Amino acid sequence: MEVITKINEMRAKVLSVKDRKKSIGFVPTMGAIHDGHISLMRSARSENDELIVSIFLNPTQFDKGEDFDNYPRQLNQDIELIRKENVDVIFSPGTEEMYPDGYCTNVRQDRITDALCGRVRPGHFNGVTTIVTKLFNIIKPDRAYFGQKDYQQSAVIERLVRDLNMDIDIQVCPTVREEDGLALSSRNKRLNLEERQNALSIYGSLLKARSMFASNIRDAKEIIEEMASVIKKTNHTKIDYISIVNARTLEDLSLINEKALAAVAVWIGNTRLIDNTILE
Ligand code: AMP
């Protein structure tokens, strides 16, 4: 497995793979590798000749403040975890390499980014669409893999690829959870024992939504209120948003009469976690 940090070396590698007419699978990450990332790598491994994983903690998609500074960084450990997955290349550029002096171009998407996390984290998805476009331009993958855990991000990327005519197949893989239901996330590493326990209320709220939906309740407000009450019963939690939206457009639904997404963002102490479930 090669670890490449320079864009020109990455480009040369990609060129040699393309010359051999091999397909490229790509898994972008911000590091702090866990089994959610690994599941994307396994899907990509089985469907492509060459597998490239990027590790880049992208500053432009973070809100101002401590989230970026406190984001877990463990490059050496990540390299060893990724090595076990038969990955061909890790692309791990520094910030200066991706955003050199004078950098001033951004990719902006409207509408889908107005909902859910986009509403409460202005600028976040512009950071995502910009870095993903840059990585796609460097790596030129045939297929790229994203997790359903970040549902809106996957929807934004699918739209980006369609709107900008990128010839890349986007695969969205299921959310990997701990045995008790908590969705794996790099940010879980920041939770202390009590917060880890409190974070379970997020999954609890999604189970509540699913069970209400299964009992034929279709009123979004009624479901959202019950989801909120599950979370509010738990100490030290602060709801950022709970929304039920059209799963395709991400527009708010009042009546669930088409495929819907129940999405949640909750502060557990100083850590903001998100999760979601499909209702259909
Ligand atoms: P991140 O490093 O958090 O930017 O995540 C990199 C990729 O892994 C994104 O496509 C995420 O959606 C995906 N991912 C993160 N957590 C999970 C999870 N628990 N299950 C599946 N995919 C995940």
Coordinates of N, CA, C and O in Angstrom, one line a residue, residues 86-203:
N86 N -6.6 -4.2 2.3 CA -6.2 -4.4 1.0 C -6.4 -3.2 0.1 O -6.8 -3.3 -1.1
V87 N -6.2 -2.0 0.7 CA -6.3 -0.8 -0.1 C -5.0 -0.5 -0.9 O -3.9 -0.9 -0.4
D88 N -5.1 0.0 -2.1 CA -3.9 0.2 -2.9 C -3.1 1.5 -2.5 O -1.9 1.6 -2.4
V89 N -3.9 2.6 -2.3 CA -3.3 3.9 -2.1 C -4.1 4.7 -1.0 O -5.3 4.7 -1.1
I90 N -3.4 5.3 0.0 CA -4.0 6.3 0.8 C -3.5 7.6 0.3 O -2.3 7.9 0.1
F91 N -4.4 8.5 0.0 CA -4.1 9.9 -0.4 C -4.3 10.8 0.8 O -5.5 10.9 1.3
S92 N -3.2 11.4 1.3 CA -3.3 12.1 2.6 C -2.6 13.4 2.5 O -1.5 13.6 3.1
P93 N -3.2 14.4 1.7 CA -2.5 15.6 1.5 C -2.6 16.6 2.7 O -3.5 16.4 3.5
G94 N -1.7 17.5 2.9 CA -1.8 18.5 3.9 C -2.7 19.6 3.5 O -3.1 19.7 2.3
T95 N -3.1 20.5 4.4 CA -4.0 21.6 4.1 C -3.4 22.5 3.0 O -4.1 22.9 2.1
E96 N -2.1 22.8 3.1 CA -1.4 23.7 2.2 C -1.5 23.1 0.8 O -1.5 23.9 -0.2
E97 N -1.4 21.8 0.7 CA -1.4 21.2 -0.6 C -2.7 21.3 -1.3 O -2.8 21.6 -2.5
M98 N -3.8 21.2 -0.5 CA -5.2 21.4 -1.1 C -5.6 22.8 -1.2 O -6.4 23.1 -2.1
Y99 N -5.2 23.6 -0.3 CA -5.6 25.1 -0.3 C -4.4 25.9 -0.3 O -4.1 26.5 0.8
P100 N -3.6 26.0 -1.3 CA -2.4 26.8 -1.3 C -2.7 28.3 -1.2 O -3.9 28.7 -1.5
D101 N -1.7 29.1 -0.9 CA -1.9 30.6 -0.9 C -2.6 31.1 -2.1 O -2.3 30.7 -3.2
G102 N -3.6 31.9 -1.9 CA -4.3 32.5 -3.1 C -5.5 31.7 -3.5 O -6.2 32.1 -4.4
Y103 N -5.7 30.6 -2.8 CA -6.9 29.8 -3.2 C -8.2 30.6 -3.0 O -8.4 31.1 -2.0
C104 N -9.1 30.6 -4.0 CA -10.3 31.4 -3.9 C -11.5 30.9 -4.7 O -12.4 31.6 -5.0
T105 N -11.5 29.6 -5.0 CA -12.6 29.0 -5.8 C -13.4 28.1 -5.0 O -12.9 27.2 -4.3
N106 N -14.8 28.2 -5.1 CA -15.6 27.3 -4.3 C -16.8 26.7 -5.2 O -17.2 27.4 -6.1
V107 N -17.2 25.5 -4.9 CA -18.4 25.0 -5.6 C -19.6 25.1 -4.6 O -19.5 24.6 -3.5
R108 N -20.6 25.8 -5.1 CA -21.8 26.0 -4.2 C -23.0 25.3 -4.8 O -23.2 25.4 -6.0
Q109 N -23.7 24.7 -3.9 CA -25.0 24.1 -4.3 C -26.1 24.7 -3.6 O -26.0 25.0 -2.4
D110 N -27.3 24.9 -4.3 CA -28.4 25.5 -3.6 C -29.5 24.4 -3.3 O -29.3 23.3 -3.6
R111 N -30.5 24.8 -2.7 CA -31.7 24.0 -2.4 C -31.5 22.9 -1.5 O -31.9 22.9 -0.3
I112 N -30.8 21.8 -1.9 CA -30.7 20.6 -1.1 C -29.9 21.0 0.2 O -30.1 20.5 1.3
T113 N -29.0 22.0 0.0 CA -28.2 22.4 1.1 C -28.9 23.4 2.1 O -28.4 23.8 3.1
D114 N -30.2 23.8 1.7 CA -30.9 24.7 2.6 C -31.6 23.9 3.7 O -32.0 24.5 4.7
A115 N -31.7 22.6 3.6 CA -32.4 21.8 4.6 C -31.5 21.3 5.7 O -30.3 21.5 5.7
L116 N -32.1 20.6 6.7 CA -31.3 19.8 7.7 C -30.1 20.5 8.2 O -30.1 21.6 8.7
C117 N -28.9 19.8 8.0 CA -27.6 20.3 8.5 C -27.3 21.6 7.8 O -26.6 22.5 8.4
G118 N -27.6 21.8 6.6 CA -27.3 23.0 5.8 C -27.9 24.2 6.5 O -27.3 25.3 6.4
R119 N -29.1 24.0 7.0 CA -29.8 25.2 7.6 C -29.1 25.7 8.9 O -29.0 26.8 9.2
V120 N -28.6 24.7 9.7 CA -27.9 25.1 10.9 C -26.4 25.2 10.8 O -25.8 25.7 11.8
R121 N -25.8 24.8 9.7 CA -24.4 24.9 9.6 C -24.1 25.6 8.2 O -23.6 25.0 7.3
P122 N -24.3 27.0 8.2 CA -24.2 27.7 6.9 C -22.7 27.5 6.4 O -21.8 27.6 7.2
G123 N -22.6 27.2 5.1 CA -21.2 27.1 4.5 C -20.7 25.7 4.6 O -19.8 25.3 3.8
H124 N -21.3 24.9 5.5 CA -20.7 23.5 5.6 C -20.7 22.7 4.3 O -19.6 22.2 3.9
F125 N -21.8 22.7 3.6 CA -21.9 21.9 2.4 C -21.1 22.5 1.2 O -20.7 21.8 0.3
N126 N -20.9 23.8 1.2 CA -20.0 24.4 0.2 C -18.6 23.8 0.4 O -17.9 23.6 -0.6
G127 N -18.2 23.7 1.7 CA -16.9 23.1 2.0 C -16.8 21.6 1.5 O -15.8 21.2 0.9
V128 N -17.9 20.9 1.6 CA -18.0 19.5 1.2 C -18.0 19.4 -0.3 O -17.2 18.7 -0.9
T129 N -18.8 20.2 -1.0 CA -18.9 20.1 -2.5 C -17.6 20.5 -3.1 O -17.1 19.9 -4.1
T130 N -16.9 21.5 -2.5 CA -15.6 22.0 -3.0 C -14.5 20.9 -2.9 O -13.9 20.5 -3.8
I131 N -14.4 20.4 -1.7 CA -13.3 19.4 -1.5 C -13.6 18.1 -2.3 O -12.7 17.5 -2.8
V132 N -14.8 17.7 -2.3 CA -15.1 16.5 -3.1 C -14.9 16.7 -4.6 O -14.3 15.8 -5.2
T133 N -15.2 17.8 -5.1 CA -14.9 18.1 -6.5 C -13.4 18.0 -6.7 O -12.9 17.5 -7.7
K134 N -12.7 18.7 -5.8 CA -11.2 18.7 -6.0 C -10.7 17.2 -5.9 O -9.8 16.8 -6.8
L135 N -11.1 16.5 -5.0 CA -10.7 15.1 -4.9 C -11.1 14.2 -6.1 O -10.3 13.4 -6.6
F136 N -12.3 14.5 -6.6 CA -12.7 13.7 -7.8 C -11.8 14.1 -9.0 O -11.5 13.3 -9.8
N137 N -11.5 15.4 -9.1 CA -10.6 15.8 -10.2 C -9.2 15.2 -10.1 O -8.6 15.0 -11.1
I138 N -8.7 15.0 -8.9 CA -7.4 14.4 -8.8 C -7.4 12.9 -9.0 O -6.6 12.3 -9.7
I139 N -8.4 12.3 -8.4 CA -8.4 10.8 -8.3 C -9.2 10.2 -9.5 O -9.0 9.0 -9.9
K140 N -10.1 10.9 -10.1 CA -10.9 10.4 -11.3 C -11.4 9.0 -11.1 O -11.2 8.1 -11.9
P141 N -12.2 8.9 -10.0 CA -12.7 7.5 -9.7 C -13.8 7.1 -10.7 O -14.5 8.0 -11.2
D142 N -14.0 5.8 -10.9 CA -15.1 5.3 -11.6 C -16.3 5.2 -10.6 O -17.5 5.5 -11.0
R143 N -16.0 4.8 -9.4 CA -17.1 4.8 -8.3 C -16.6 5.4 -7.1 O -15.4 5.2 -6.7
A144 N -17.5 6.1 -6.4 CA -17.1 6.7 -5.1 C -18.2 6.3 -4.1 O -19.4 6.2 -4.4
Y145 N -17.7 6.1 -2.8 CA -18.6 5.5 -1.8 C -18.8 6.4 -0.6 O -17.8 7.0 -0.1
F146 N -20.1 6.5 -0.2 CA -20.4 7.4 0.9 C -21.4 6.6 1.8 O -22.0 5.7 1.4
G147 N -21.5 7.1 3.0 CA -22.4 6.4 4.0 C -23.7 7.1 4.2 O -23.8 8.3 4.1
Q148 N -24.7 6.2 4.4 CA -26.1 6.8 4.6 C -26.2 7.6 5.9 O -27.1 8.4 6.1
K149 N -25.2 7.3 6.8 CA -25.2 8.1 8.1 C -25.2 9.6 7.9 O -25.9 10.3 8.5
D150 N -24.5 10.0 6.8 CA -24.5 11.4 6.4 C -25.4 11.5 5.2 O -24.9 11.8 4.1
Y151 N -26.7 11.3 5.4 CA -27.7 11.2 4.3 C -27.7 12.4 3.4 O -27.6 12.3 2.2
Q152 N -27.7 13.6 4.0 CA -27.8 14.8 3.2 C -26.5 15.0 2.4 O -26.5 15.4 1.3
Q153 N -25.4 14.6 3.0 CA -24.1 14.7 2.2 C -24.2 13.8 1.0 O -23.8 14.2 -0.1
S154 N -24.7 12.6 1.1 CA -24.8 11.7 0.0 C -25.7 12.3 -1.1 O -25.4 12.3 -2.3
A155 N -26.8 12.9 -0.6 CA -27.8 13.5 -1.5 C -27.1 14.7 -2.3 O -27.3 14.9 -3.5
V156 N -26.3 15.5 -1.5 CA -25.7 16.6 -2.1 C -24.6 16.1 -3.2 O -24.5 16.7 -4.3
I157 N -23.9 15.1 -2.9 CA -22.9 14.6 -3.8 C -23.5 14.0 -5.0 O -23.1 14.2 -6.2
E158 N -24.6 13.2 -4.8 CA -25.3 12.7 -6.0 C -25.8 13.8 -6.9 O -25.7 13.7 -8.2
R159 N -26.3 14.9 -6.3 CA -26.8 16.0 -7.1 C -25.6 16.7 -7.8 O -25.7 17.1 -9.0
L160 N -24.5 16.9 -7.1 CA -23.3 17.5 -7.6 C -22.8 16.8 -8.9 O -22.5 17.4 -9.9
V161 N -22.8 15.5 -8.8 CA -22.2 14.7 -9.9 C -23.2 14.8 -11.1 O -22.7 14.9 -12.3
R162 N -24.5 14.8 -10.8 CA -25.4 14.9 -11.9 C -25.4 16.3 -12.6 O -25.3 16.5 -13.8
D163 N -25.4 17.3 -11.7 CA -25.4 18.7 -12.2 C -24.2 19.1 -12.9 O -24.2 19.9 -13.9
L164 N -23.0 18.6 -12.5 CA -21.7 19.0 -13.1 C -21.2 18.0 -14.1 O -20.1 18.0 -14.5
N165 N -22.1 17.0 -14.5 CA -21.8 16.0 -15.5 C -20.5 15.3 -15.2 O -19.7 15.0 -16.1
M166 N -20.3 14.9 -14.0 CA -19.1 14.1 -13.6 C -19.5 12.6 -13.9 O -20.5 12.2 -13.5
D167 N -18.6 11.9 -14.6 CA -18.9 10.6 -14.9 C -18.4 9.6 -13.8 O -17.5 8.9 -14.0
I168 N -19.1 9.7 -12.7 CA -18.7 8.9 -11.5 C -20.0 8.3 -10.9 O -21.0 9.0 -10.8
D169 N -19.9 7.0 -10.6 CA -21.0 6.3 -10.0 C -21.0 6.5 -8.5 O -19.9 6.1 -7.9
I170 N -22.0 7.1 -7.9 CA -22.0 7.3 -6.4 C -22.8 6.1 -5.8 O -23.9 5.9 -6.1
Q171 N -22.1 5.5 -4.8 CA -22.7 4.4 -4.1 C -22.9 4.8 -2.7 O -22.0 5.3 -2.0
V172 N -24.1 4.6 -2.2 CA -24.4 5.0 -0.8 C -24.6 3.7 0.0 O -25.4 2.8 -0.3
C173 N -23.8 3.5 1.1 CA -23.8 2.3 1.8 C -24.5 2.5 3.2 O -24.5 3.6 3.7
P174 N -25.1 1.3 3.7 CA -25.8 1.4 4.9 C -25.0 1.9 6.1 O -23.8 1.7 6.2
T175 N -25.7 2.5 7.1 CA -25.1 3.0 8.3 C -24.6 1.8 9.2 O -25.4 0.9 9.5
V176 N -23.4 1.8 9.6 CA -22.9 0.8 10.6 C -23.1 1.3 12.0 O -22.8 2.5 12.3
R177 N -23.6 0.4 12.8 CA -24.0 0.8 14.2 C -23.2 0.0 15.2 O -22.9 -1.2 14.9
E178 N -23.1 0.5 16.4 CA -22.6 -0.3 17.6 C -23.8 -1.3 17.9 O -24.9 -1.1 17.4
E179 N -23.5 -2.3 18.7 CA -24.5 -3.3 19.0 C -25.8 -2.7 19.6 O -26.9 -3.1 19.4
D180 N -25.6 -1.6 20.4 CA -26.7 -1.0 21.1 C -27.4 0.1 20.2 O -28.4 0.7 20.6
G181 N -26.9 0.2 19.0 CA -27.7 1.1 18.0 C -27.0 2.4 17.7 O -27.3 3.0 16.7
L182 N -26.0 2.8 18.5 CA -25.4 4.1 18.2 C -24.6 4.0 16.9 O -23.9 3.1 16.6
A183 N -24.9 5.0 16.0 CA -24.2 5.0 14.7 C -22.7 5.3 14.9 O -22.4 6.2 15.7
L184 N -21.9 4.6 14.3 CA -20.4 4.8 14.4 C -20.1 6.2 13.9 O -20.7 6.6 12.8
S185 N -19.2 6.9 14.5 CA -18.8 8.3 14.1 C -17.5 8.6 14.7 O -17.2 8.2 15.8
S186 N -16.6 9.3 14.0 CA -15.3 9.6 14.5 C -15.5 10.5 15.8 O -14.7 10.5 16.7
R187 N -16.6 11.2 15.8 CA -16.9 12.1 17.0 C -17.2 11.4 18.2 O -17.2 11.9 19.3
N188 N -17.7 10.1 18.1 CA -18.0 9.3 19.3 C -16.8 9.2 20.2 O -17.0 9.0 21.4
K189 N -15.6 9.3 19.6 CA -14.4 9.2 20.5 C -14.3 10.2 21.5 O -13.6 10.1 22.5
R190 N -15.0 11.3 21.3 CA -15.0 12.5 22.2 C -15.9 12.3 23.4 O -15.9 13.1 24.3
L191 N -16.8 11.3 23.3 CA -17.8 11.2 24.4 C -17.2 10.5 25.6 O -16.5 9.5 25.5
N192 N -17.5 11.0 26.8 CA -17.2 10.3 28.0 C -18.3 9.2 28.3 O -19.2 9.1 27.5
L193 N -18.1 8.4 29.3 CA -19.0 7.3 29.5 C -20.4 7.7 29.6 O -21.3 7.0 29.0
E194 N -20.6 8.7 30.4 CA -22.0 9.2 30.6 C -22.6 9.7 29.3 O -23.8 9.4 28.9
E195 N -21.8 10.5 28.5 CA -22.3 11.0 27.3 C -22.6 9.9 26.3 O -23.5 9.9 25.5
R196 N -21.7 8.9 26.3 CA -21.9 7.7 25.4 C -23.3 7.1 25.7 O -24.0 6.7 24.7
Q197 N -23.6 7.0 27.0 CA -24.9 6.4 27.3 C -26.1 7.3 26.9 O -27.0 6.9 26.3
N198 N -25.9 8.7 27.1 CA -26.9 9.6 26.7 C -27.1 9.6 25.2 O -28.2 9.9 24.7
A199 N -26.0 9.4 24.4 CA -26.1 9.4 23.0 C -27.1 8.4 22.4 O -27.6 8.5 21.3
L200 N -27.3 7.3 23.2 CA -28.3 6.3 22.8 C -29.7 6.8 22.5 O -30.4 6.2 21.8
S201 N -30.0 8.0 23.1 CA -31.3 8.5 22.9 C -31.6 8.9 21.5 O -32.7 9.0 21.0
I202 N -30.5 9.1 20.7 CA -30.6 9.5 19.3 C -31.2 8.3 18.6 O -32.2 8.4 17.9
Y203 N -30.6 7.1 18.8 CA -31.1 5.9 18.1 C -32.5 5.6 18.7 O -33.4 5.3 17.9

